[in-house]
Short mmCIF file of C-alpha atoms in Angstrom, two decimals:
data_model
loop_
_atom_site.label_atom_id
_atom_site.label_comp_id
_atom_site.label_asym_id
_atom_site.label_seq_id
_atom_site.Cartn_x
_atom_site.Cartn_y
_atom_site.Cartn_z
CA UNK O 102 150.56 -50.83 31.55
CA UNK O 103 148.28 -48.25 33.58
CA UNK O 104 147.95 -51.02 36.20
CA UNK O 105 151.68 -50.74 36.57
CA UNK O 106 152.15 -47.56 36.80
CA UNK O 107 149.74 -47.35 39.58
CA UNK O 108 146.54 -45.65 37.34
CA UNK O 109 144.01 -47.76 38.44
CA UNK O 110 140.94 -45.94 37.30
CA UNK O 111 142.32 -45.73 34.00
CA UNK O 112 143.30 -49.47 34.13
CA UNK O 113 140.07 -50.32 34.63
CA UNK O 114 138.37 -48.13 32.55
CA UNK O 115 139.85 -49.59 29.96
CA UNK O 116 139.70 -53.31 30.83
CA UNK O 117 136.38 -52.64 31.23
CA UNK O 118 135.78 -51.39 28.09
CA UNK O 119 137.62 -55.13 26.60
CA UNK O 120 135.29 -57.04 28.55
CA UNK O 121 132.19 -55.16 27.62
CA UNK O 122 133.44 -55.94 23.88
CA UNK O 123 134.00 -59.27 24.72
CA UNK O 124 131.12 -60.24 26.48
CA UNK O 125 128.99 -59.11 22.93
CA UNK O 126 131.29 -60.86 20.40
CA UNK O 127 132.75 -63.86 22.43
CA UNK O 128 130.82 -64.62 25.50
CA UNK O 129 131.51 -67.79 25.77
CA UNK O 130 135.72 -67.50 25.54
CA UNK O 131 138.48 -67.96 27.33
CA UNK O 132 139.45 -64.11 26.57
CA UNK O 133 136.32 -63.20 27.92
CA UNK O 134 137.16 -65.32 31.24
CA UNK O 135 140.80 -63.73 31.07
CA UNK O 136 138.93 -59.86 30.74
CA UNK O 137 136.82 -60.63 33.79
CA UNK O 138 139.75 -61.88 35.95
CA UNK O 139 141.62 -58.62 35.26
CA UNK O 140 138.59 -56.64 35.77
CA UNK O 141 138.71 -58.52 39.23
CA UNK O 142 142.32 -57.80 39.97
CA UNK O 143 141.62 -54.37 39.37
CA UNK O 144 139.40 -54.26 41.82
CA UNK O 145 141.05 -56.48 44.46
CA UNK O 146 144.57 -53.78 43.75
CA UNK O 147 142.09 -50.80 44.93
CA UNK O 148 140.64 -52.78 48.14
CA UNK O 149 137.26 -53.66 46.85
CA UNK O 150 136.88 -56.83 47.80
CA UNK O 151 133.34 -57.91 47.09
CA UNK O 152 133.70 -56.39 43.73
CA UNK O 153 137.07 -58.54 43.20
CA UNK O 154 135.24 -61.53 44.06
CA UNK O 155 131.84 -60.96 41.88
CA UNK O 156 134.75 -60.41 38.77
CA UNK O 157 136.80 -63.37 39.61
CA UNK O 158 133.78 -65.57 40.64
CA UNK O 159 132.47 -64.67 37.65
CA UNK O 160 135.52 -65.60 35.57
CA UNK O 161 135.42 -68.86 37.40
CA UNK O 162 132.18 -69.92 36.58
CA UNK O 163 133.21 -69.30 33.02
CA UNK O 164 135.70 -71.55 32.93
CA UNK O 165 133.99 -74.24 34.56
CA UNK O 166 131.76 -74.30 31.69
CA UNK O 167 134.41 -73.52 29.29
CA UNK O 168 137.75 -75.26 30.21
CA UNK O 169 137.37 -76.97 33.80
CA UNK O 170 141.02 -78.58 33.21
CA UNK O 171 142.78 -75.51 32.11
CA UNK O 172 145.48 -73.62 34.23
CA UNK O 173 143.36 -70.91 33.95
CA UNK O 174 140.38 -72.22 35.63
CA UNK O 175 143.17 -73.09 38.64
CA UNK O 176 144.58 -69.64 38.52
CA UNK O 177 140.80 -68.33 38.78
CA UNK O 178 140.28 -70.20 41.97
CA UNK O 179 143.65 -69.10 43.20
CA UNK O 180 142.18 -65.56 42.81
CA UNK O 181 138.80 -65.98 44.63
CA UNK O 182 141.39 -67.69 47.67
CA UNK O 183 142.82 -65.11 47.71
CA UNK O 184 140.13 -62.53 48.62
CA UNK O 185 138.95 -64.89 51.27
CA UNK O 186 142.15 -64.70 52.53
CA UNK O 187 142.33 -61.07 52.71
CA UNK O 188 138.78 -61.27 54.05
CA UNK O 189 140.27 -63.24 56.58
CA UNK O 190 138.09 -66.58 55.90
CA UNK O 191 140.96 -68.89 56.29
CA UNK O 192 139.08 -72.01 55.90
CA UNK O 193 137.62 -70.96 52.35
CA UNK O 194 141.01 -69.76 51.01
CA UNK O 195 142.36 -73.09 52.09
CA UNK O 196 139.52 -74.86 50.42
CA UNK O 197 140.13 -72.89 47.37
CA UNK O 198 143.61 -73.07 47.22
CA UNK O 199 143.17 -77.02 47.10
CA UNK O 200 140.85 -77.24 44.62
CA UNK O 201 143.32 -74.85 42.29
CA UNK O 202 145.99 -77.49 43.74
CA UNK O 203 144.20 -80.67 42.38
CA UNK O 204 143.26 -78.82 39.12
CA UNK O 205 147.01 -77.65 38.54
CA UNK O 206 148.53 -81.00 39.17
CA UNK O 207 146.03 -82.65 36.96
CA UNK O 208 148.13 -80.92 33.78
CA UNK O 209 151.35 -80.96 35.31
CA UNK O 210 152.85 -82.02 38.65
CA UNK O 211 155.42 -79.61 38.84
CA UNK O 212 155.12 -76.08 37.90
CA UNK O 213 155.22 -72.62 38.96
CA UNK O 214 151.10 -72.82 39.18
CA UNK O 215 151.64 -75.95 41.63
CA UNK O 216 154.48 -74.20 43.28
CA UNK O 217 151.90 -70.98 43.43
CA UNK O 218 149.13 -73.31 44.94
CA UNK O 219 151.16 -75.00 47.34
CA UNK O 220 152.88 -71.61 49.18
CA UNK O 221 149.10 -69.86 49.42
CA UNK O 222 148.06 -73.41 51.28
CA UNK O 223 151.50 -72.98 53.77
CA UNK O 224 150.64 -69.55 54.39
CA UNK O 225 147.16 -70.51 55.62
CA UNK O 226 148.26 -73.74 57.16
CA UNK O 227 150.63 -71.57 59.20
CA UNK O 228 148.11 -68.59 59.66
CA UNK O 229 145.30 -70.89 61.20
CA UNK O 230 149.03 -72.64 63.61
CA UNK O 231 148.89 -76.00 61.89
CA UNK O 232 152.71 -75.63 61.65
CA UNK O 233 153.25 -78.98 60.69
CA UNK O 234 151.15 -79.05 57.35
CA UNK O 235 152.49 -75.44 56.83
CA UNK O 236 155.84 -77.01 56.69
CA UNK O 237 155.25 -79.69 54.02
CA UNK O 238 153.38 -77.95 51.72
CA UNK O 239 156.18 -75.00 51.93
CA UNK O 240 158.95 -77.65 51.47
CA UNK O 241 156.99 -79.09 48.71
CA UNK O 242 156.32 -75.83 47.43
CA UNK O 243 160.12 -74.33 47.33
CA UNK O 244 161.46 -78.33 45.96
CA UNK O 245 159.32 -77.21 42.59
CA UNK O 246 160.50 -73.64 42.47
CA UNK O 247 163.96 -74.51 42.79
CA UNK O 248 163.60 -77.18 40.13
CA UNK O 249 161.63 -74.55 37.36
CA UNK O 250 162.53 -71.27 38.72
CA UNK O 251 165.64 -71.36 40.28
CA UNK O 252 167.53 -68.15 41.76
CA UNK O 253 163.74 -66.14 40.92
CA UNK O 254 162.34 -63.53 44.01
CA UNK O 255 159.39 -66.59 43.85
CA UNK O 256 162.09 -68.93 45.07
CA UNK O 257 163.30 -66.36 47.64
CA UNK O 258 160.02 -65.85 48.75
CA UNK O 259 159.47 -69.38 49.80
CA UNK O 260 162.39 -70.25 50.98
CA UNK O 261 161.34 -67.08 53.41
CA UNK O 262 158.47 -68.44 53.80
CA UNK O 263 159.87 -71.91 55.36
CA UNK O 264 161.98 -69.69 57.06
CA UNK O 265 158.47 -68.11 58.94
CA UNK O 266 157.18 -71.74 60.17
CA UNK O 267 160.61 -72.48 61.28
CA UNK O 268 160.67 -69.17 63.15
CA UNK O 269 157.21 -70.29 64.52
CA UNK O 270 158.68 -73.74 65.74
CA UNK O 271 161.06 -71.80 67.67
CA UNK O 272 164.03 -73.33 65.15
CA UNK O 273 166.10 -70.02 65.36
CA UNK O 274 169.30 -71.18 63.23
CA UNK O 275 167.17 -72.79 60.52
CA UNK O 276 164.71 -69.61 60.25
CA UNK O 277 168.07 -67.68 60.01
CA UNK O 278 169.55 -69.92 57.11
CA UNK O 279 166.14 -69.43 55.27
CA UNK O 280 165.77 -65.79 55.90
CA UNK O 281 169.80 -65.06 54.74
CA UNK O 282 169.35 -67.79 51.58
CA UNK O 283 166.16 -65.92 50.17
CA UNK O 284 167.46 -62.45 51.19
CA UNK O 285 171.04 -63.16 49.33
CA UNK O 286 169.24 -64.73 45.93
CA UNK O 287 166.94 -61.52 45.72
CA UNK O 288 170.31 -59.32 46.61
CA UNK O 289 171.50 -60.46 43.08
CA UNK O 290 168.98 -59.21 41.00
CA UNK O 291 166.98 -56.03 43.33
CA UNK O 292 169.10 -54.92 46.29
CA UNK O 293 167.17 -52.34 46.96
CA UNK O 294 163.78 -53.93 46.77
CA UNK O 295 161.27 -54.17 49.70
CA UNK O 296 161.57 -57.90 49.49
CA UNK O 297 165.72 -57.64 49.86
CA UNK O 298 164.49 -55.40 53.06
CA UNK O 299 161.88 -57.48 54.25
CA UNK O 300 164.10 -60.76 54.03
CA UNK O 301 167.07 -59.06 56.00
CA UNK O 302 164.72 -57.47 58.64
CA UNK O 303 163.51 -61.34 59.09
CA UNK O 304 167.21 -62.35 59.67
CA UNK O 305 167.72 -59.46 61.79
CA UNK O 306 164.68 -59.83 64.15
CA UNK O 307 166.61 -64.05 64.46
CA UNK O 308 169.85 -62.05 65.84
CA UNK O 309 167.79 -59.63 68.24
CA UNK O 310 166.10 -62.45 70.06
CA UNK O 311 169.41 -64.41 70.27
CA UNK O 312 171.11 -61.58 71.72
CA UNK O 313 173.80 -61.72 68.75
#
């Protein structure tokens, strides 16, 4: 709850605290694992990157030992891709972001963790210009949240997300059918959201280059 109300410190001194606790009475736990991740994403929320990967790396190794099939072993090297990412070592996020990928299909080939795993790999595909693998793993990506989380701001956000690549293949009237899909589904639920904005700004910067 402190997390979400934007007292970090507090979060953390807190979670801290848990994991501390947890580390004495059940080191070798999955609640223990789940402690250090948040610990991590306390970190990683304030900027503190090498601190957000020592937590979630941490957490990782756990579960490795612990539960190397488990969603939340994928979902801990989701995290650590993600700090690479942010780091801006593409090529380790996307290595990451597989490995999470083959773990999360191995309990269930479609699912919002697979869904998850497949949009970070399009964003990096795109980021490094490999447009074309960008593409299918978005498509692949917004087929599964349309299937378990239809009309949700995750949907919205990949369907904008397709809508990027397409921008980037210079497919103006697709990008613009992505951009006004995802920013009408999240105009439903939060019209005055910064992802409601951020979807119409998308669709407006389509018109401005068309002249329209």
């Amino acid at each position: 709850m402190l997390q979400d109300t934007g007292d970090l410190a507090g979060a953390l001194h807190y979670i801290e605290k848990a994991r501390s606790i947890l580390a004495e009475i059940a080191p070798l736990s999955i609640e223990h694992a789940t402690a250090l991740n948040n610990v991590g994403g306390i970190h990683f929320a304030k900027g503190d990157l090498d601190q957000a990967r020592h937590f979630y790396q941490e957490a990782s190794d756990l579960l490795g030992r612990i539960a190397p099939h488990s969603s939340q072993y994928a979902g801990s090297l989701n995290s650590i891709g993600k700090v690479f990412h942010v780091s801006g070592d593409l090529q380790s996020a996307l290595a990451l972001f597989q490995r999470a990928l083959s773990c999360d299909e191995s309990i269930a080939t479609e699912s919002l963790n697979v869904a998850r795993d497949l949009n970070s790999i399009g964003i990096i595909y795109r980021e490094l210009g490999d447009l074309t693998s960008a593409l299918k793993a978005h498509r692949d990506s917004l087929h599964i949240f349309r299937r378990v989380a239809p009309g949700s701001h995750s949907t919205a956000a990949a369907i904008n997300n397709l809508g990027l690549v397409y921008q980037d293949q210079g497919e103006d009237v697709r990008a613009l059918e992505c951009f006004t899909a995802a920013a009408d589904m999240v105009a439903r639920t939060s019209p005055l959201s910064n992802d409601h904005a951020t979807y119409l700004n998308n669709g407006g910067s389509i018109n401005a280059s068309r002249g329209d």
